[in-house]
Every structure is written in C-alpha cells, then in structure tokens.
Tab-separated table of C-alpha atoms and ligand atoms in Angstrom:
chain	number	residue	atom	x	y	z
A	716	UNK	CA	87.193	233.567	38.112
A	717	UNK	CA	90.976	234.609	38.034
A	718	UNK	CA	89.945	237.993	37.432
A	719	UNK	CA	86.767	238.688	39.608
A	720	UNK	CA	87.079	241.777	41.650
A	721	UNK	CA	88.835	240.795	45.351
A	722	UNK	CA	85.176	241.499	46.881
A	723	UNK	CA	83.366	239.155	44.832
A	724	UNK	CA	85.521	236.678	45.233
A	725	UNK	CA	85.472	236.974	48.895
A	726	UNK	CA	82.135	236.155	48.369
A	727	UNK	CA	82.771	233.722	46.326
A	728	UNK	CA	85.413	231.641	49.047
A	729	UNK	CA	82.570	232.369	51.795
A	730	UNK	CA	79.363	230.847	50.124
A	731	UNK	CA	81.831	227.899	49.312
A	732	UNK	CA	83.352	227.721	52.865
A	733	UNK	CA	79.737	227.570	54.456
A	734	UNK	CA	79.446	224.596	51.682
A	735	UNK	CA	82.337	222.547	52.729
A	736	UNK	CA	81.728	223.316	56.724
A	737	UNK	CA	78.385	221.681	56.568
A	738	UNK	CA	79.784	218.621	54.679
A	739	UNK	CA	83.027	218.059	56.515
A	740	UNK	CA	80.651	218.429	60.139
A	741	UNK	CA	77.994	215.729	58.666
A	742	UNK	CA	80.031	213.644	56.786
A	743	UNK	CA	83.728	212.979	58.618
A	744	UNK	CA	83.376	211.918	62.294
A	745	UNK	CA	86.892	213.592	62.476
A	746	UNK	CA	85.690	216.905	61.696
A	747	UNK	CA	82.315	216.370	63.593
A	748	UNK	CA	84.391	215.497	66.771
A	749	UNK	CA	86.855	218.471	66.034
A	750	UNK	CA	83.971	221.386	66.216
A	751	UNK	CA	82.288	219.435	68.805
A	752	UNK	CA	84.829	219.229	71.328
A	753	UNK	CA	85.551	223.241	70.614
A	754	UNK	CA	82.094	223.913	70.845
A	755	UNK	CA	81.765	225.337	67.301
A	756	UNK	CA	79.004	224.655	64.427
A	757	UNK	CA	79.314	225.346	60.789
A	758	UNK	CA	76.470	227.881	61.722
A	759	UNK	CA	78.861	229.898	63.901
A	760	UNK	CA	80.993	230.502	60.716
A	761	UNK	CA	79.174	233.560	58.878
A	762	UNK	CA	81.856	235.617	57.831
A	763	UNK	CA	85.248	234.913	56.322
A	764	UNK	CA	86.270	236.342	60.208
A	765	UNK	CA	84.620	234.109	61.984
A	766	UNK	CA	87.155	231.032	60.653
A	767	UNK	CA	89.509	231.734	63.680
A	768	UNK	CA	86.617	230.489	65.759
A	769	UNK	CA	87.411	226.862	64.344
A	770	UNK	CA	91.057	225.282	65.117
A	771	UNK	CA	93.895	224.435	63.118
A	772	UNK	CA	93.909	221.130	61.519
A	773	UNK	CA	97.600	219.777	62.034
A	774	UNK	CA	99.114	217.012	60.278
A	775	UNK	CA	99.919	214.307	63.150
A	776	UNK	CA	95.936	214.977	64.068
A	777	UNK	CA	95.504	213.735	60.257
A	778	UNK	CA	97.556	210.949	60.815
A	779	UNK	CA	96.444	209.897	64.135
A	780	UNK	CA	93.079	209.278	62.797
A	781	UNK	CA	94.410	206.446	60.088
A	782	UNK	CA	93.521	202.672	61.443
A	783	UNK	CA	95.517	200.255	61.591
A	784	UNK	CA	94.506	198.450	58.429
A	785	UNK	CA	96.294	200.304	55.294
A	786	UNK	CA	93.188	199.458	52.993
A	787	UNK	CA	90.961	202.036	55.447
A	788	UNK	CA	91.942	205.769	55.470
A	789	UNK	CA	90.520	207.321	58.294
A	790	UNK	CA	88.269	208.830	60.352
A	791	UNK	CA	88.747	212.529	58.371
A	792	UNK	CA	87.021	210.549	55.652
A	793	UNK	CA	83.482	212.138	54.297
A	794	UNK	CA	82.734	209.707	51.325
A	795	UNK	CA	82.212	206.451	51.680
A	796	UNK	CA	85.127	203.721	50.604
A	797	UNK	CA	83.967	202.383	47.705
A	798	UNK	CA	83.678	205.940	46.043
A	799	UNK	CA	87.508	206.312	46.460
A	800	UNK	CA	88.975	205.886	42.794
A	801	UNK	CA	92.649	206.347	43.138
A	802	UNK	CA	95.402	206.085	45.846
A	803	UNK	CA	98.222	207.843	46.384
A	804	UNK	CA	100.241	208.896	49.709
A	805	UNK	CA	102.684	211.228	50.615
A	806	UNK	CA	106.512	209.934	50.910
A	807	UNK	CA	106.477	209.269	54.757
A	808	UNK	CA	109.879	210.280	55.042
A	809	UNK	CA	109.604	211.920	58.538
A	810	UNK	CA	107.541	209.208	59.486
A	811	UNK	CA	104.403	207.365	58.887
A	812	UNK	CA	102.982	207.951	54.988
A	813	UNK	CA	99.745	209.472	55.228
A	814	UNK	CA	97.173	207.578	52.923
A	815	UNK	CA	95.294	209.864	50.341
A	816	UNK	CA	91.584	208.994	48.498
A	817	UNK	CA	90.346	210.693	45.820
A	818	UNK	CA	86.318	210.372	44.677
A	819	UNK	CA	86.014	210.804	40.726
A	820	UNK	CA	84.679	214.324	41.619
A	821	UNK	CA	87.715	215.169	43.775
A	822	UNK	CA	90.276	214.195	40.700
A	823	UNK	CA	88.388	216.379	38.654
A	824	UNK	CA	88.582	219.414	40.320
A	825	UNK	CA	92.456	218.375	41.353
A	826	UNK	CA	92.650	218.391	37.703
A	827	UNK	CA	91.484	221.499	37.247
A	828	UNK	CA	93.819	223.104	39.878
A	829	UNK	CA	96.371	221.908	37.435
A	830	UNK	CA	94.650	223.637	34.367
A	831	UNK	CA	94.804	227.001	36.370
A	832	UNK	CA	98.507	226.357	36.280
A	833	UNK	CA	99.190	225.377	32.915
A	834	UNK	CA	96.262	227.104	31.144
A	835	UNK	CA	98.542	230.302	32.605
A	836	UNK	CA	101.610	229.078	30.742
A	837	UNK	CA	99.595	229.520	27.534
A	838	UNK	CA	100.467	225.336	27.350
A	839	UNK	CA	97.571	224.215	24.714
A	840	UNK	CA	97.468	221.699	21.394
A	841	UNK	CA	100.534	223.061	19.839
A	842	UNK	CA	102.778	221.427	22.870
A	843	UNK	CA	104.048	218.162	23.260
A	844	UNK	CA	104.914	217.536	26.653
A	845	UNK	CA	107.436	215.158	29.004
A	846	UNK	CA	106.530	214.532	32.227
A	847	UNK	CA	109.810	213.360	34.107
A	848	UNK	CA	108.046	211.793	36.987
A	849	UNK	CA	108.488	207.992	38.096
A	850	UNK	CA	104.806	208.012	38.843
A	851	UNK	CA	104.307	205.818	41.964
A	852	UNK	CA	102.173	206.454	44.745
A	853	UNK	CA	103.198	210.496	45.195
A	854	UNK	CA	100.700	212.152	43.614
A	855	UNK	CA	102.895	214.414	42.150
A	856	UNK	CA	102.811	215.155	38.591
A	857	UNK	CA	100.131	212.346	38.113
A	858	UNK	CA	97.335	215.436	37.827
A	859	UNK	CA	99.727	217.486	35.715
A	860	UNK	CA	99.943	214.814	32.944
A	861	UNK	CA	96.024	214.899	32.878
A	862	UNK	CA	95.667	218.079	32.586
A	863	UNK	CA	98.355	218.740	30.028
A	864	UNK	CA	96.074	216.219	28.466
A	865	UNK	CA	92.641	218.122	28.927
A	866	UNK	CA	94.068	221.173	27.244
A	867	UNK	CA	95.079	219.320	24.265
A	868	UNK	CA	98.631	218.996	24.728
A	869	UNK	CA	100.444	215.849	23.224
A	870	UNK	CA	101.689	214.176	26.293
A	871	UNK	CA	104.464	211.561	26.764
A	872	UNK	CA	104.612	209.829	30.100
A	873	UNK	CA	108.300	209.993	31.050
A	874	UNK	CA	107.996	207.282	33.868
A	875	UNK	CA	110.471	204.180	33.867
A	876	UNK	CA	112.963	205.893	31.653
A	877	UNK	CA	116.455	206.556	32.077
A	878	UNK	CA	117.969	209.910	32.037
A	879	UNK	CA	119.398	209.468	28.495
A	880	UNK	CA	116.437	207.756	27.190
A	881	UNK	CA	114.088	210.925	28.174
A	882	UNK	CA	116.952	212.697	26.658
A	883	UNK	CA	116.265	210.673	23.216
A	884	UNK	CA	112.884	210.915	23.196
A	885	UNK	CA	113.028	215.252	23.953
A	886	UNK	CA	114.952	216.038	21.234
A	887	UNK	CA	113.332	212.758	18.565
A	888	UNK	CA	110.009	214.016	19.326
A	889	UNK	CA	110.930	217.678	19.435
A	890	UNK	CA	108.928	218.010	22.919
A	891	UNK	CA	108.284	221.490	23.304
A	892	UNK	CA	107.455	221.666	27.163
A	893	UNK	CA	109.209	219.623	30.520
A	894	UNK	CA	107.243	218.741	33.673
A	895	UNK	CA	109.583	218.088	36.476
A	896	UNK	CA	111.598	219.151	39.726
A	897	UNK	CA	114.118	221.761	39.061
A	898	UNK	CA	117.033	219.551	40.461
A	899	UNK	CA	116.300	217.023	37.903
A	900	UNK	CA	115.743	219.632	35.013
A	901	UNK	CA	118.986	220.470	35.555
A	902	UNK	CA	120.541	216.851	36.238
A	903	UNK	CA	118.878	216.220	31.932
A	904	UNK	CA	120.690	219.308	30.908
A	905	UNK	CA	124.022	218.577	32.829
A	906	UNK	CA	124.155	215.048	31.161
A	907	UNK	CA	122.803	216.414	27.643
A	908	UNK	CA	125.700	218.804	27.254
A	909	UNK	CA	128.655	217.227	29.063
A	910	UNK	CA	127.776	213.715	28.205
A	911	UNK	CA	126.366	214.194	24.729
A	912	UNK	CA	127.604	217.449	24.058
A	913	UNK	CA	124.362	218.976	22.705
A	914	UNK	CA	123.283	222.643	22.269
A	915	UNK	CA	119.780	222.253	23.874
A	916	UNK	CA	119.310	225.606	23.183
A	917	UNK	CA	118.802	224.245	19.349
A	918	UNK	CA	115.827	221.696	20.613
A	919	UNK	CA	112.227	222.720	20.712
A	920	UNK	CA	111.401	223.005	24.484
A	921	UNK	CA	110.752	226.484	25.640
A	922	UNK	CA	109.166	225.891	29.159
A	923	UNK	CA	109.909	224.468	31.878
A	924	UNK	CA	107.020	223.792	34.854
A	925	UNK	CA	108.698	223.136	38.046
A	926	UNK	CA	107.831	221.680	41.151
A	927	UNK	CA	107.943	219.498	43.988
A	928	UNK	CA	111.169	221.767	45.570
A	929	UNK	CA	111.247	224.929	45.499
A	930	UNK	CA	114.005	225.857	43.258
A	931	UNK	CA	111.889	227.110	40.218
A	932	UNK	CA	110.954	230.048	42.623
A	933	UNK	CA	114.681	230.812	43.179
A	934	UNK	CA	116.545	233.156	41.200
A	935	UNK	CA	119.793	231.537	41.216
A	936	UNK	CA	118.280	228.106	40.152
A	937	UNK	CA	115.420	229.853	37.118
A	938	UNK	CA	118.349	231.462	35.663
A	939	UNK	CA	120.685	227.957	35.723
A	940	UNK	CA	117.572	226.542	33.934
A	941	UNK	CA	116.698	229.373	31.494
A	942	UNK	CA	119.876	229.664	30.608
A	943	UNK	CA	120.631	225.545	30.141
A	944	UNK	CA	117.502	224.963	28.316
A	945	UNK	CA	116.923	228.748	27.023
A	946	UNK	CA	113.507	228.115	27.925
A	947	UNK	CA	110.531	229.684	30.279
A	948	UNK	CA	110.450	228.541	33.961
A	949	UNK	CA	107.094	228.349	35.472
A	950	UNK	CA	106.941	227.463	39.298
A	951	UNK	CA	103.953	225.257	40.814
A	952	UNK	CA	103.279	225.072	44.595
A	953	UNK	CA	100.988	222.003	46.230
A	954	UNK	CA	100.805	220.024	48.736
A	955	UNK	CA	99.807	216.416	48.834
A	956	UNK	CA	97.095	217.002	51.386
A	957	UNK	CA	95.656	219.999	50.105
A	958	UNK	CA	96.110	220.180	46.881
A	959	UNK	CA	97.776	222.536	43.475
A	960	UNK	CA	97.160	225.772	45.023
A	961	UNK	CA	99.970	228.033	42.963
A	962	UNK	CA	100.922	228.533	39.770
A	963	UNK	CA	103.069	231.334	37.769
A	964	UNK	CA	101.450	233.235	35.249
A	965	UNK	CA	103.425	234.407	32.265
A	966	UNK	CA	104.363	238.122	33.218
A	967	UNK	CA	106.371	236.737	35.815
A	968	UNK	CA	106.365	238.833	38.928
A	969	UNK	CA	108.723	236.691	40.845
A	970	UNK	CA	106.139	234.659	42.837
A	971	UNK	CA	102.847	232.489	42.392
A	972	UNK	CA	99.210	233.335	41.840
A	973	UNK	CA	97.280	231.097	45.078
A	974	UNK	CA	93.684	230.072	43.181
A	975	UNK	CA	91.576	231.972	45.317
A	976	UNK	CA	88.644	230.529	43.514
A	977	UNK	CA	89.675	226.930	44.938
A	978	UNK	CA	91.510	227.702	48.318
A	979	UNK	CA	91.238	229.920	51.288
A	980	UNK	CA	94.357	231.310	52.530
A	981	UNK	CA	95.258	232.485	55.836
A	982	UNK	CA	98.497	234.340	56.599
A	983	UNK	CA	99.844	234.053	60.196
A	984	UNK	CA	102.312	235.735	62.413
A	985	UNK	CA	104.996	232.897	62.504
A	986	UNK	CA	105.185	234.093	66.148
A	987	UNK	CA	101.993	235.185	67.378
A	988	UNK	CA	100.000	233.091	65.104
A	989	UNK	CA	97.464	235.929	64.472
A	990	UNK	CA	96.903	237.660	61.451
A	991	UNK	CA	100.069	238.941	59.798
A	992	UNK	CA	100.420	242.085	58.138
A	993	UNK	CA	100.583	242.483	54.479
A	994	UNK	CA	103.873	241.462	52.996
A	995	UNK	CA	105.023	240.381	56.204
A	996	UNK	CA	106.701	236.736	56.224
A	997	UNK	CA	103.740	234.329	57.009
A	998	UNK	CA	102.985	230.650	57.931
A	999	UNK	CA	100.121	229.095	55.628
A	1000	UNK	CA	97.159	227.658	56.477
A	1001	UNK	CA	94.629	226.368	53.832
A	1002	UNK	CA	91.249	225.805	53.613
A	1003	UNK	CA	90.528	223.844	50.407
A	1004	UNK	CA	86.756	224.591	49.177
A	1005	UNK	CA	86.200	222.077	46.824
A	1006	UNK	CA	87.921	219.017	48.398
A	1007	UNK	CA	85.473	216.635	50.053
A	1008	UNK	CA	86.797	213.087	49.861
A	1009	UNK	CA	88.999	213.977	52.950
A	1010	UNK	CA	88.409	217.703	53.708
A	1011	UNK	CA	90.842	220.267	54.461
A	1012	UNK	CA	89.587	222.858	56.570
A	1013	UNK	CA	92.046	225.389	58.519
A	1014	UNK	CA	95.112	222.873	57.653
A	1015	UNK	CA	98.694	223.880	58.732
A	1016	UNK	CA	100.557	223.408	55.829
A	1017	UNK	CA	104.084	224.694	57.760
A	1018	UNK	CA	105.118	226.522	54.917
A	1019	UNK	CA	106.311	230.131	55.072
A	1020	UNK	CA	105.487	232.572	52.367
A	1021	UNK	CA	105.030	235.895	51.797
A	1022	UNK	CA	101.730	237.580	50.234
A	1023	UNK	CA	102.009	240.239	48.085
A	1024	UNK	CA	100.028	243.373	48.080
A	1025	UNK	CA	100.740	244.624	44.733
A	1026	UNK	CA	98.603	243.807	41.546
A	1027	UNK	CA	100.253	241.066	39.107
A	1028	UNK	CA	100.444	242.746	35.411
A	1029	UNK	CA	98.987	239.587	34.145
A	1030	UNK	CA	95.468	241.593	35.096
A	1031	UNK	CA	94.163	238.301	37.498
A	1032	UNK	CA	93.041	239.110	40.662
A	1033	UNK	CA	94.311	236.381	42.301
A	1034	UNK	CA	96.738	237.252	45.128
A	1035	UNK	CA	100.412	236.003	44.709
A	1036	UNK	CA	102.804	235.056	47.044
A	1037	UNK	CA	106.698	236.604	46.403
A	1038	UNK	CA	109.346	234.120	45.565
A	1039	UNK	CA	107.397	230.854	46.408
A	1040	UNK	CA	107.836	228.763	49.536
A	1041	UNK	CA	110.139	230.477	51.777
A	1042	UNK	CA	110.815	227.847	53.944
A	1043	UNK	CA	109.190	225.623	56.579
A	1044	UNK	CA	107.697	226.980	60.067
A	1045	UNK	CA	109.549	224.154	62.176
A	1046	UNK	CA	112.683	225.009	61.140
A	1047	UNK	CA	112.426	228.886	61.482
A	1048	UNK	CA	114.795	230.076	63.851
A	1049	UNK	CA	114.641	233.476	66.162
A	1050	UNK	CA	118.719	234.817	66.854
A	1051	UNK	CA	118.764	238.271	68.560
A	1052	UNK	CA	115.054	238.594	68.026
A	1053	UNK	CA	115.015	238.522	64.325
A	1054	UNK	CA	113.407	235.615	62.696
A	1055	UNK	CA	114.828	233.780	59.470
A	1056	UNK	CA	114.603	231.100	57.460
A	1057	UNK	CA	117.612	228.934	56.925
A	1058	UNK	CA	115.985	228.367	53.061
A	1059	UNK	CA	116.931	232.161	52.749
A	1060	UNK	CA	120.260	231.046	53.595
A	1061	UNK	CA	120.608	227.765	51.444
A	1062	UNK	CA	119.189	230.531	48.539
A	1063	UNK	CA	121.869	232.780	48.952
A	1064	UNK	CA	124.677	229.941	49.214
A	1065	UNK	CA	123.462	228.605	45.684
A	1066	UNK	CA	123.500	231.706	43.808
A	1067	UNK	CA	127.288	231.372	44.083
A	1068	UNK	CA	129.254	228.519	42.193
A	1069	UNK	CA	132.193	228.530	44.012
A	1070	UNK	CA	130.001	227.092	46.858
A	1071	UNK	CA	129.207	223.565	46.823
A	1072	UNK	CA	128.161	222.604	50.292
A	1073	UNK	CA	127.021	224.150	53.809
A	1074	UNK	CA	126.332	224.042	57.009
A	1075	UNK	CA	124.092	226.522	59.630
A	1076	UNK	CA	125.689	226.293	62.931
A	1077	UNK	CA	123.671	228.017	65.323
A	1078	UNK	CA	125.369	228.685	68.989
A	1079	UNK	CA	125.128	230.851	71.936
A	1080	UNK	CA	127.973	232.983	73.406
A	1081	UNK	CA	127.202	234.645	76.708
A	1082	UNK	CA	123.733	235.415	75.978
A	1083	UNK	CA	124.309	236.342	72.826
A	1084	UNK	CA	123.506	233.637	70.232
A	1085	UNK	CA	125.632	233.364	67.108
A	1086	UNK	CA	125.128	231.710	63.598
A	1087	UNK	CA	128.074	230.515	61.765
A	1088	UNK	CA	128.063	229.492	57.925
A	1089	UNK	CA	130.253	226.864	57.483
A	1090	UNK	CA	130.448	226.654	53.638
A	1091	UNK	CA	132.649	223.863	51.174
A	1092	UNK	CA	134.384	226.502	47.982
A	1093	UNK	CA	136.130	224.831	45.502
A	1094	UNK	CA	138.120	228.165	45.074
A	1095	UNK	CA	141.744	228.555	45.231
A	1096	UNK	CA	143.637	230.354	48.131
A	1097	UNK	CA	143.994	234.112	48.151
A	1098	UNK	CA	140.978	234.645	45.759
A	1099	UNK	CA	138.805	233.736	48.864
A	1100	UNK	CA	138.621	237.304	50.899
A	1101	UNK	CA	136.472	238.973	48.018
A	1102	UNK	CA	134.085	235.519	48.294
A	1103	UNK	CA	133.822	236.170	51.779
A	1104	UNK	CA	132.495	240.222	51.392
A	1105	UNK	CA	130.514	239.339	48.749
A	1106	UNK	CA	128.759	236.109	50.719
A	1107	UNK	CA	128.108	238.918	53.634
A	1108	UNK	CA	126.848	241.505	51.818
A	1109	UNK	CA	124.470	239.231	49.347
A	1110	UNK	CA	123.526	237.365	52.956
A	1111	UNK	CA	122.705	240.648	54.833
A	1112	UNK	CA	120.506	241.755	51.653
A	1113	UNK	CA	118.426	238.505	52.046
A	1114	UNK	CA	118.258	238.143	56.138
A	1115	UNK	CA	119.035	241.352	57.506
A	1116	UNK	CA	121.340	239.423	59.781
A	1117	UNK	CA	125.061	239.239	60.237
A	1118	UNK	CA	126.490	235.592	59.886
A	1119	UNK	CA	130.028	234.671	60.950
A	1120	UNK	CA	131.653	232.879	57.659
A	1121	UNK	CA	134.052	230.157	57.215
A	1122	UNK	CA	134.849	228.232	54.509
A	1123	UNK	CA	136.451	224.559	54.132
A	1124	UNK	CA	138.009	222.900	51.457
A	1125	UNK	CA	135.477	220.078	49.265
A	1126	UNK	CA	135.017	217.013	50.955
A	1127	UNK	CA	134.424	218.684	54.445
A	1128	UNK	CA	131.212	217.577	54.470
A	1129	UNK	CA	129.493	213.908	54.100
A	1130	UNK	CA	127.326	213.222	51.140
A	1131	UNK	CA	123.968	211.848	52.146
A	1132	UNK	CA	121.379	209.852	49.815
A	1133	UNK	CA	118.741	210.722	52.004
A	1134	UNK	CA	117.701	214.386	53.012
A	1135	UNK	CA	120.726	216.009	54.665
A	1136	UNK	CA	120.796	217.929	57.796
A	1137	UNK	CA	122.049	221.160	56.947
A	1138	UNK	CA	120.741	223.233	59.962
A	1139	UNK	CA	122.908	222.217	63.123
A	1140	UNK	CA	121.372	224.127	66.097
A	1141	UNK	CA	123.710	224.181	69.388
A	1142	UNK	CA	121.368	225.420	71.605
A	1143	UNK	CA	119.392	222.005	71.747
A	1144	UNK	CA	120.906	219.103	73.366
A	1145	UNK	CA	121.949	216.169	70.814
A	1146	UNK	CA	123.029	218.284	67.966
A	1147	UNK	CA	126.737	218.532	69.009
A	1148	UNK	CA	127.227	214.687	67.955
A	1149	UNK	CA	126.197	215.975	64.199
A	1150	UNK	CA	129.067	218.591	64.753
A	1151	UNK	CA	131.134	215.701	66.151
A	1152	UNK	CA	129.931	213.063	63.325
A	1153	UNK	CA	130.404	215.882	60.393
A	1154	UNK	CA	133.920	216.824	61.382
A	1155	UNK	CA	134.706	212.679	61.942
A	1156	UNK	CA	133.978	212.090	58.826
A	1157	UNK	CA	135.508	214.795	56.940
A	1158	UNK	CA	138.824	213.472	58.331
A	1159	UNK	CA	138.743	210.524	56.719
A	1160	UNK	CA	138.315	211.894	53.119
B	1884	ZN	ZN1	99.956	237.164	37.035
C-alpha cells in the first residue's frame, strides 16, 4: 500500500470512502441526521470532489451528542454497546472529556496504524522496547505497546514507574528503543546524566518514537534528544478521535508520511477554508476510512500543517506533511495581513538556550497592530544585543514577520502546572488582566 502509485490509491481512499459513507448514514443517527438536514446521501458522493458536498464534522458537534449517562457514548455511535471492547477518552482539559469506544475490529486496525509507524522505524524482534506512558484512560501509547508487540519486539510496560526506576530498568535490560513524549525523553536524560552521571550514549537505545507534543518534529528539540541519547528520533502524529495518521520513515525528510491507505486528508485555506494550494500552510480535516465504531467523516482536527509536494527518498508514495503539526487553527493569528502561528514562534524561542520563558503580546497601535516577544534570558548584561539580532533574524526566517523584542530577567514570568497561556492577545477584551496578573506576580519573586 505505502507505495501504490498516487492514482491507485486515490482509488483506493474512494471505494473505501463510499464504504464508510453508507455505514456511518445507516448505522449512527448522528451522521444520518447530519446528511439529512444538508440534504446529502452517501450516493451524492462519487468522486473524491464531491466530499465538499458533505459538512465538517466539528468537535463540540461530537460532544454535544454524548448523554448524560457516562456508561452511553453517543448518538455518533454505529455499533451497538455491547460490541465496544475498550474505553478510553481524551484529557478534557478545555472542557468536557469526550468518551471513546473501540469494537475488537476498530483496535485492530488502530493497531495497525501503529505498525505503519513503527514497521517504518525498521523496529522488529531484535528490539526491546519502554513505553514511558502512565497508561490511563488517554489512549495514547496504549496501541503503540501492541503493536511494538505484533512485530515481535520485546516490550516492557513503563506505567507506574518512577523516573529513576525506568532509568534502572533501560540500561539493566539494555532496552534498545523509547516510546514517549519528547518533553519527558528529555526530563530521563536530564536526570540520567546530572543525577546519576551516566554516559547514555554507552546504553543500547538508538531510537526514540515521539509523540503526543510536537517536539519530535522540531529541530531544536530532535537534536537535544539525538544528541542526549545519541539515538534516532522518529515523530508520530494522532489524534484521539481519529486516530495514528503519521509516522516518520527512516530517510528522514523533516516531516511525516499521513497513511493514505487509512485516512483521507483534506488541506484547507486557514482563511478561506477552500482548497489550499500545494505547500501552502493548511488546516486538517480527516476522514478516517476504516473507523466504524464512532466514524470520522470530514472531522476538523484544528491542526495546521503543511503538505509536501516533493517525493520522500524512502520510495513510499504516501504524501508527507513538513515539520509535523504546525500549530492549532484557533490560535492562528492574522497581523498586517500575514498569518502565523505562534508554535512557529515558541519553535524559534527554543532553539536558543539562553531563553527560558516567553510571552506573545499582540497589540494594536493606530491601526497598525504590533506583536511584541517578551522573552525570560538567563544571559548576562552586555552579551544581550547580539541575542537580540540573532532572535530577529532566526524569527523573520521562520514567520516572515518583524516582532518587537524584549527580554526580562528569570522569574518574570509565573510557572504554571497546568497548560500556560503564552499567547496574550490585546486586541480582545479580558486579556489585559493576564498582562496585569503576569507582571503582579513577577514582582513578588
Ligand atoms: Zn519516507
């Protein structure tokens, strides 16, 4: 499948989308109501074109169809209850969690996403694997431990460890591969060397699959962990709803094969929402083809990437997308008319060590608006005007847009547990009291 000629597998995704149509419209009164009410049938849809006729699926539309009772999902449902074999649900940090069945046949091909992904980083019997993963109710790396598993990897179920027990048990059992999120990857390697003092250079693991964030598609954070771990760093992209839809291959081409095989893809205008043009910055929407425990068809994931035109040297036909998720639609912002990404900017600010902390500040002057990077250096005075034309010319590179700069001392900003607000926008009324509470508490550090 990965390397069928674009054509055929266009033909492929369509003979698969008329599949899932037909069972979404006769099978989940959400999806039956949905076309209704728009006046489409799964009949109307005869050509990969024709999928603008049906509309996006959004996520409060998911989650306005759960009941009250947690035990029932919802009315997107297309199998009945009782064939629902495991539960998970996504974190419900910006509000309600949204519950998530999977059938036996849905795990299986979830699983199989996941071989995509780690058949590609040659992973096989050889490899004895930790997954650092709590594993709770986020699905998370649940499927990648069964597929490790399925390809005849050794694999040891890091859950209910400590840091320096996982440490222990990767260098005891010489594990030659880490499943994990990049931030944490880099927390075991921290602790290893400064608390332990080991070379884990001289261990056995030599890759690294990434995920959950997107750091293992950033350049600044793959290099912190190839060079900590001198091991391989493969990126994985997923969502809860939709499923493992990316995975790196090993010729590297600084972004993530989508498994056209498994998913339909749709690249909008962030603006426009229309078709975007090759290699322009898009917004995501997915159609999954083989999910039918709770289908996904024309979902808006939020998530900004950007396709790539060119041909992957691995030889699969699979399109990639360049460098990952590039950040979510909501928070894209337009400033005098050019659209960006404030992930660009967070990307930019951690390629640079002297930078520990930021803030966007977005604000209008006249009618011009203005975005100021407020950024925390841990660098001495007078070695902090060479910082500051380096910052500007690495952040014009990345946005094409010209930032004001000014750097504070450490401590300027509050630490947060939970996610932290690092995008203060001006322009919209409330935000001045995170200005206000920001600056309040920096005074009494
Ligand atoms: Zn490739």
């Amino acid at each position: 499948m990965e390397t069928l000629p674009q054509e055929k597998l266009r033909e492929v995704q369509l003979l698969k989308l008329k599949r899932i149509l037909n069972w979404a419209y006769n099978n989940s009164p959400f999806y039956r109501e949905k076309f209704d009410r728009n006046g489409v049938r799964p009949e109307d849809i005869q050509g990969l074109d024709d999928l603008k006729k049906i509309p996006l699926t959004e996520k409060k539309e998911w989650l306005a169809a759960q009941g009250e009772r947690l035990v029932e999902f919802s009315s997107v449902l297309a199998v009945s209850e009782s064939e629902i074999v495991r539960y998970h649900q996504t974190s419900g940090t910006t509000g309600t969690a949204m519950r998530l069945g999977f059938s036996h046949r849905d795990w299986n091909w979830w699983l199989e996403c996941w071989g995509y992904g780690l058949a590609a980083c040659n992973l096989g019997s050889s490899d004895r694997v930790l997954v650092c993963f709590p594993f709770n109710l986020f699905v998370g790396w649940w499927g990648g431990q069964d597929a490790a598993r399925l390809l005849r990897c050794r694999v040891y179920p890091g859950g209910g460890m400590s840091t320096r027990e996982r440490l222990q048990i990767i260098r005891d059992h010489e594990i030659t591969a880490l499943m994990g999120s990049p931030s944490y990857l880099l927390q075991l390697a921290s602790q290893a060397e400064k608390e332990l003092g080991w070379e884990l250079r001289d261990l056995h693991v030599r890759k690294l699959i990434c995920g959950a964030e997107p750091g293992g598609s950033i350049p600044s954070t793959r290099k912190r962990l190839e060079t900590a771990w001198g091991a391989e760093v493969f990126d994985h992209l997923g969502a809860s709803e939709v499923g493992p839809w990316g995975y790196e291959c090993s010729a590297h081409p600084g972004g993530v094969h989508i498994i056209e095989g498994f998913f339909l893809m749709e690249f909008l205008d962030p603006e426009t929402m229309q078709p975007a043009q090759p290699g322009q910055l898009s917004r995501l929407v997915v159609t999954s083809l083989e999910k039918y425990t709770q289908p996904v068809i024309r979902f808006d994931v939020k998530d900004l990437i950007r396709p790539s035109n060119r041909a992957c040297p691995c030889g699969r036909t699979f399109r990639w997308v360049e460098g990952g998720i590039l950040g979510r639609a909501d928070d894209l912002l337009k400033i005098r008319g050019v659209l960006f990404s404030p992930q660009a900017v967070e990307d930019v600010v951690c390629s640079f060590e002297q930078l520990t902390d930021y803030r966007i500040i977005v604000s209008r002057r006249g009618p011009l608006d203005e975005v100021t990077l407020k950024a925390e250096t841990n660098t001495q005075e007078g070695s902090t005007e060479g910082l500051i034309r380096d910052l500007e010319s690495a952040l014009r590179l990345k946005i094409n847009l010209r930032l004001q700069i000014e750097l504070c001392p450490p401590g300027t900003f509050p630490k947060q547990e939970i996610k932290t607000k690092r995008l203060i926008d001006l322009r919209k009324e409330g935000e001045a009291d995170v200005v206000e509470e920001n600056s309040r508490t920096s005074r009494s550090h």
